[in-house]
């Protein structure tokens, strides 16, 4: 594996973006318009994986296992955590066979680190969210314990989904740190930290300040912010009620299981009714236990909704960045305007604006023309610098808006499709549940009628 | 002669408003007060209704030789009549139709109570007319039940709904409570009407036909309070004894009753609990559907899908409501009635044991030469008859009861299964899903984007996690 010094400012040349996916089924990629032009540049791989041709082959990413580990944490205390095995395979074009190229173990905190890094370096991208840190919207059966095997399993799937989303994103997939995350087990943390991304992150306070004070944000972003608030609120509500509904449904099914036991005991004293009771009781047991699978499937549906719940936060992050940049721009423009004003006043001698210099002049006497000229010169330099900065900030801002909006459009398409599919699959789950119910009760009815 | 002797005891148990048949002089007196004409007024409980046809009377009589176990007076009961004990319901020959409806609240200075309207239609000769309408309150039903138990201590009298509901009832006169009670009272009277013996009980007839004042004065007759108390004390003393000498078949019966009682009580609890859980499920689902509609307000492209899911959920709500009402109409009342029946049965066993115990104590007295052996022998003879009658009556009624129980339970549970099948058929979201699939495929933009990404039309955007999130097309 190449250990080229990570130079994150250098974006890799646009390489043909291959759809990344699993070999046994659908392909998935969220290809934006930009990738279309570059499609024909395929180069057959020569078998060796390098940074450059990593993306030329189809790759598969699997988070295939989860393992409990103990180790020492930053404060040198024993802790238990779960590690996840990430396997990367490259798929040969011709025969569809896959070859394992990399496999390493990562824990949740490393995923978090990766994501935080992506958030800093790609503020214009709606960065895919991680699965939840702690189990929320639980109904009584699921424990909120992070070590619970069901929770770990669902998290494993969520992490795999995260990696697939990043890998299928036309821009994020080319990131070096992401590549190293999949390929370089040791030292990766240090490598990320060396980028100094934490320092580049915008301070929370600054961002909050900007949100309140910005005067002219792009209307689309304001709307997007409202949309993401609504999305978050409605999905949370839905998930909460769904959890309650699941709880109730569980109750209905499980209580029927008691019939099974009592029928069986009763059948012991009945001569004619006995057989019918006994076999009906068995069907009641089947009915009661069928709810476990049904609710497990529903949990996966809930996870799909949760992903978009967390995506809402990612949307808001992009909006915040825009507000921050816009605020910065407005501040710079304001500053420039005031400096120009000062300059003008110095030149013409009229004092309209308050300045410390003006004050001290009044108190300690006029300044000499040389002093004044020096000041004007400084100001003129500052103004010139300021104008340059304003220009580049303006450009930056517009670039940002353009790129961000492109990714938002991509995201919207993806969201609509995914949610539609999730909702449909939910309806399909209902059908399946109904079919099972009809089956069990038809059997039970037969037993009852034979009593 | 037997017939004559029988005739007067019959009439003494009460004064019907109209006579039944015209043979006996005693039965014509319309006035409540003149019941003193019958010497056997106190004790007697022979339920024979006089029919025109002697033959019919005879065959019906065969099962009617129950004695009032509290009475020292021996009614005659030729052994020959004991043989023909066979209870069979003959629905085609039903000639007594009773309905209980129109609950009405009555307020007096002392109390508030509910009366129910009882409408009786009959073609029986012994009833004065073919239609009767009276009003009765729960107390009256209690009285009737008491009289039936007195008259037929070892027959299985149908149960009455409870006096009070222990838990959950805030108001005594809550609408659901009244309706449930009304249905149970209706069942109670109809079960009596269907019972080959009880249907001819005189008190039953009076209950169905007498106007309020006649009924209340009729009620005042019967064993006084003191004698009733004395009887209870004796009964307790005897009950322990009776258990020890129980014949085999009654031991079996008792075991059955004990286990049956346990199981039916459990089933009652389970069924009530299911109803409660379903109600709570329904309440949550009602909130669940509208959230999807709310969501669709901010999602242009998902409006159809979201409304589809919302209407699925709505369908489910309606189906759940129906299932709940099916449960509360078909299953719960039946199960509950048998809970009450099981208590009743235990009472019947006790009474049978008491009758036996009486015999045993006299036999013991004779064995140990306590008291006049001639008198004792005579008493023992009568008691033996009494015991045999009681046992046979119980045996026959037991078979009938078991048959009915089987039928009732079978049909109640079959109905419940049917309700559930119907429920799942109703809440299947078939139509919506097919529509949504075709809608999804049709979006040109979606298809274009997919093609540009090298995907086929069927492939999904959704990243594939290992086997969990499946394409809906492959979902089974």
XYZ file of C-alpha atoms in Angstrom, chain B residues 54-252:
199
model
C -101.646 -37.234 30.965
C -99.140 -39.134 29.016
C -96.981 -36.171 28.500
C -97.278 -35.258 32.109
C -96.167 -38.654 33.061
C -93.087 -38.712 30.947
C -92.106 -35.255 31.983
C -92.776 -36.096 35.561
C -90.181 -38.728 35.436
C -87.494 -36.168 35.924
C -89.327 -34.044 38.321
C -89.077 -35.878 41.525
C -86.691 -33.500 43.146
C -87.382 -32.921 46.730
C -86.793 -29.906 48.727
C -83.861 -31.054 50.712
C -84.781 -28.868 53.595
C -88.142 -30.376 54.062
C -88.813 -33.202 56.456
C -91.971 -34.079 54.624
C -91.582 -36.872 52.148
C -93.339 -36.342 48.921
C -94.174 -39.536 47.153
C -92.089 -40.519 44.254
C -92.679 -43.914 42.868
C -89.443 -45.543 41.964
C -90.799 -46.443 38.602
C -90.699 -42.876 37.568
C -87.045 -42.465 38.330
C -85.976 -44.599 35.450
C -86.784 -42.362 32.627
C -84.226 -39.714 33.142
C -83.139 -38.300 29.894
C -82.758 -34.653 29.145
C -82.875 -33.685 25.600
C -83.416 -30.291 24.196
C -85.944 -30.221 21.465
C -85.500 -26.968 19.699
C -88.150 -27.676 17.120
C -90.749 -28.043 19.778
C -89.861 -24.836 21.478
C -92.997 -23.227 22.646
C -91.756 -20.537 24.963
C -90.003 -17.449 23.650
C -88.590 -14.891 25.997
C -86.836 -11.614 25.382
C -85.264 -9.233 27.853
C -84.904 -5.633 26.751
C -85.583 -1.975 27.431
C -83.660 -1.303 30.591
C -85.171 1.596 32.471
C -83.960 3.518 35.413
C -86.270 4.043 38.386
C -85.606 6.542 41.086
C -87.263 6.391 44.471
C -86.472 8.185 47.672
C -84.604 5.202 48.996
C -82.828 3.874 45.971
C -82.228 3.874 42.251
C -82.564 0.692 40.290
C -82.983 -0.630 36.805
C -85.860 -2.709 35.529
C -85.871 -4.774 32.403
C -88.817 -5.558 30.223
C -89.562 -9.238 29.836
C -91.694 -10.274 26.899
C -92.943 -13.840 26.809
C -94.669 -15.488 23.906
C -96.005 -18.956 24.289
C -98.407 -21.493 22.925
C -98.556 -23.514 26.073
C -101.930 -24.263 27.461
C -101.121 -23.639 31.080
C -100.418 -20.023 30.350
C -103.460 -17.860 30.455
C -102.650 -15.988 27.345
C -100.149 -16.220 24.555
C -98.246 -13.048 25.287
C -97.008 -11.445 28.472
C -95.085 -8.332 29.243
C -93.706 -7.587 32.670
C -90.951 -5.526 34.241
C -88.418 -7.089 36.544
C -85.400 -5.927 38.445
C -82.223 -7.824 39.285
C -83.527 -8.701 42.748
C -86.427 -10.525 41.155
C -84.039 -12.615 39.137
C -82.124 -13.458 42.274
C -85.339 -14.559 43.905
C -86.191 -16.781 40.947
C -82.808 -18.393 40.999
C -83.121 -19.051 44.692
C -86.470 -20.719 44.218
C -85.159 -22.887 41.417
C -82.218 -23.981 43.501
C -84.543 -24.835 46.352
C -86.803 -26.834 44.118
C -84.042 -28.602 42.263
C -80.961 -28.761 44.408
C -79.107 -31.111 42.124
C -80.030 -29.643 38.795
C -77.641 -27.310 37.118
C -79.391 -23.986 37.275
C -78.140 -21.426 34.774
C -76.003 -18.696 36.318
C -77.002 -15.111 36.820
C -74.664 -12.258 35.956
C -72.800 -10.970 38.966
C -74.322 -8.541 41.381
C -71.396 -6.173 41.204
C -68.329 -6.086 39.071
C -65.440 -5.934 41.457
C -62.857 -4.059 39.510
C -63.055 -1.300 37.041
C -66.658 -0.324 37.471
C -67.082 3.249 38.431
C -70.791 3.547 38.127
C -73.204 0.811 38.780
C -75.336 2.007 35.936
C -72.783 2.504 33.242
C -74.225 1.759 29.800
C -71.895 -1.093 28.909
C -72.544 -2.711 32.239
C -76.299 -2.513 31.771
C -76.119 -3.907 28.280
C -73.873 -6.779 29.317
C -76.202 -7.557 32.184
C -79.267 -7.388 30.000
C -77.794 -9.889 27.571
C -76.845 -12.194 30.416
C -80.319 -11.997 31.928
C -81.792 -12.789 28.546
C -79.549 -15.818 28.327
C -80.486 -16.846 31.849
C -84.207 -16.931 31.171
C -83.791 -18.668 27.852
C -81.627 -21.334 29.330
C -84.319 -22.024 31.902
C -86.900 -22.137 29.145
C -84.799 -24.645 27.248
C -84.264 -26.884 30.235
C -86.685 -29.809 30.072
C -87.439 -29.657 33.782
C -86.969 -26.095 34.813
C -89.145 -24.805 32.055
C -92.188 -26.057 33.872
C -91.301 -24.606 37.210
C -94.163 -22.693 38.720
C -92.094 -19.855 40.086
C -90.616 -19.430 36.660
C -94.067 -19.070 35.213
C -95.040 -16.546 37.830
C -91.858 -14.649 37.202
C -92.728 -14.381 33.543
C -96.325 -13.485 33.931
C -97.222 -11.913 37.241
C -97.692 -8.210 37.639
C -95.555 -6.384 40.147
C -97.799 -6.576 43.181
C -98.680 -10.194 42.699
C -95.085 -11.080 42.402
C -94.082 -9.295 45.548
C -96.766 -10.933 47.622
C -95.983 -14.281 46.113
C -92.405 -13.788 47.077
C -93.384 -13.295 50.661
C -94.507 -16.875 50.844
C -92.029 -19.589 51.265
C -89.870 -20.655 54.186
C -89.435 -17.929 56.734
C -86.152 -16.432 57.673
C -85.649 -18.485 60.801
C -86.243 -21.788 59.171
C -83.872 -20.815 56.413
C -81.192 -20.039 58.943
C -81.685 -23.354 60.628
C -81.335 -25.068 57.331
C -78.065 -23.350 56.581
C -76.524 -24.430 59.859
C -77.498 -27.995 59.238
C -76.219 -27.786 55.711
C -72.771 -26.724 56.839
C -72.637 -29.509 59.370
C -73.595 -32.037 56.798
C -71.415 -30.849 53.982
C -68.168 -32.227 55.319
C -69.681 -35.593 55.779
C -71.048 -35.802 52.294
C -67.670 -35.501 50.685
C -66.319 -38.613 52.317
C -68.919 -41.024 51.048
C -69.196 -39.739 47.550
C -69.654 -42.406 44.909
C -66.960 -42.845 42.297
C -68.721 -41.161 39.434
C -69.324 -38.078 41.493
C -65.705 -38.018 42.539
C -64.827 -37.908 38.886
